[in-house]
Amino acid sequence: MAYITQDPAGVPAPVQIGLIGSGWMGAFHAESIARRVPGAVLAAIADPNVESAEALARSLGTAKVTPYAEDILADPGIDAVIIASPARFHSSLIAQAAAAGKHIFCEKPAGQGLDELDAALAAVESAGVHFQIGFNRRYADDFQAAKKDLAAGVAGTPQLLRSLTRDPGNGSIPNAARVPAWTIFLETLIHDFDTLNWFNEGAEPVEVYAVADALVEPDLREQGFLDTAVVTIRYSNGAIAVAEASFSALYGYDIRGEVFGSKGMVQAGRATETAARRYTAEGLSADTPRLNVELFRQAYTDELADFADAVRAQRDGVPPSSSAFTLAPGAADARRALAVALACIESVKLGAPAAVAASPVDYAEEKS
């Protein structure tokens, strides 16, 4: 028999990725790039907490560590960055990375205000770099399957939509007093807002009514802490959506989505870890996930693999792959979800419905 050989020169160079921020999600993304994303290399880690960054680098075999994001942005050998710093730095880092010609994957939210985000996205547009926001639910198998059904018209015209996030808890929330204000909208429900926007593609969110309270940690209510919320969203096509969140589900991590339409209903997500069930004298039971990196482990990996593929295609001049629907969330998706989150904050303050700010920019032709 004859072996088929490949010319090493014909193999695309791996995508060199720098990580900015080595906290919980940054560390997990670093591990994904280093161990689970073919064709990508974790080239460097930047974090003011150098000891944390060094420990992560040692565990993953990465040599370059710096306390300064600017070092990564100035490195000509790095193709792209993952921004996993605290949210208050995201827009500024997006703008700096774009100016440096780096392709960008940013954890949500992409900003904390629309003005700062618009400026950052303008820099992305001007630089022509690839931008992706970390809405990982799009990469979960069941959410993708639901989206395919919706794109094929299985549910017909969307009329009622629902998305929920219930974080695992034990009846109290550790370090709740240190949770930044409005986190439930800006960093938790923002995932649900993207899911609803994605499921109701072609329509724009126009108005929200949000109710939120501290039901798990009522002693922190006067400090402005919120751990429970329900949001109603009206869309331009007449559809009505409901998003809800809690920071303490005793039974585990619970993420679900649903679209009810003129022809039927499509659902995604489940509260159990697997389809396995136990039937014993104690009753019916099933295992439930307790961490986001357990429930969405493959989705977190696949979103970064998609990002690396897109960077490689743009860097090497290869045409991007086509799909029946948009999977990778880009600039328009980042802004649309943030606009809903900010409208929710306004609604809670007013105790009344609030309008969702329309985008001043047409991102229809964005690279995603």
Phi, psi and omega in degrees: 000160181246135177276147175265124181252156178242140176283116180306330181292340180272356179277127181301140177296141179298151177282122180271118186242132175256139179258131175246106183106115185245032177283207186304302182285324178300316180296321180291319177297321179299316178297319179299313180298315185289329190238340190232359181245102179297144176079011177229148181232133173280103190272329184195158178230132177240130177196134176302331174277084187297323180300318178296315180296320180294319179297318178295316181298318179298318183292337184249000178074030178261132187272324189271124177223140179210150174280354189243124175299328182301329180295319178292318182294332181271354183281114183291343180277351182263127182275324191210162178232150168253120179262110181230031177281175172306148189301331184294345180261355191299309184299318180297317180291324176301312181297317180294319180294319178298316179299330179274000178078019180267138171289151195229127164246123183237134173293156180281154348283159179286348178191175179247359176209152184289326180296313181293323179291318179300320178295319180294317181290331174296323177293322177298313180298316181296321182282338181072023180272159178282135180232133178221138178255147189279060173268084192289340182299333179299337184262357175286138187305316185288325177290323175295318179298319178296318180296320178298317178298317180295319179295330179276357177083017183301319181270356182075212179283123180300135179238313177233133178232153178214142174214140181220149174229117174238108180285146179293147179198180180231024180098353174217163184239109180303136177058029182302325182296341181262358180290127181300150179302143175067017179303324184299331177268314189283332186235346179251292183294344178301330174296317179294322178298318178294319179302313181296317178298319181291317179293331181253049187301140180095346178251154179248139173290130185244334183206145177230155167227118186241138174235130182216153181201172174256088181266336177274319180238069185299336180293344182260004182302317183292341177275357180092008180285138180229130180236358182218134182207149172227133183232134171253132182238131172259136181251161183295340178267009178092348181294149178242130181238151175234130174239139179222153180212147171219144179269006184208082172264113185296336185271355177128187184282126189227110181233124180216157176217154184204141172231123174253126184227189185292343181245352183159201185222145176232134181234154176218150177092158177205158182274346182262154183289321177223178178278358182290143179229151175246130177242105183229183178297337179279351180117198181265134179215162178207152177285146177233145178290150182243354181223149177298325181284350170275309184294320186246028183305311182290323180296318178299321179291316184293326179294324178285326175296319177297318178299312181298320179297318180293320178296315180298317180298317181288320180295320186263003178072031179264134179301136179292153179289152180253158182210160178292341178210160181283125179262304183293121178284128183245208187299313181299322180291320178298316182288318183298315180294319179295322179299321177294315180300316180292325176295325177297317178301316179297320180296317179296318179297320183278334189069031184206167176300152179226144180283146175269127182295129178284154180284134177278356185236141175270110180263017186301330183258016183297152178279113179214000000 
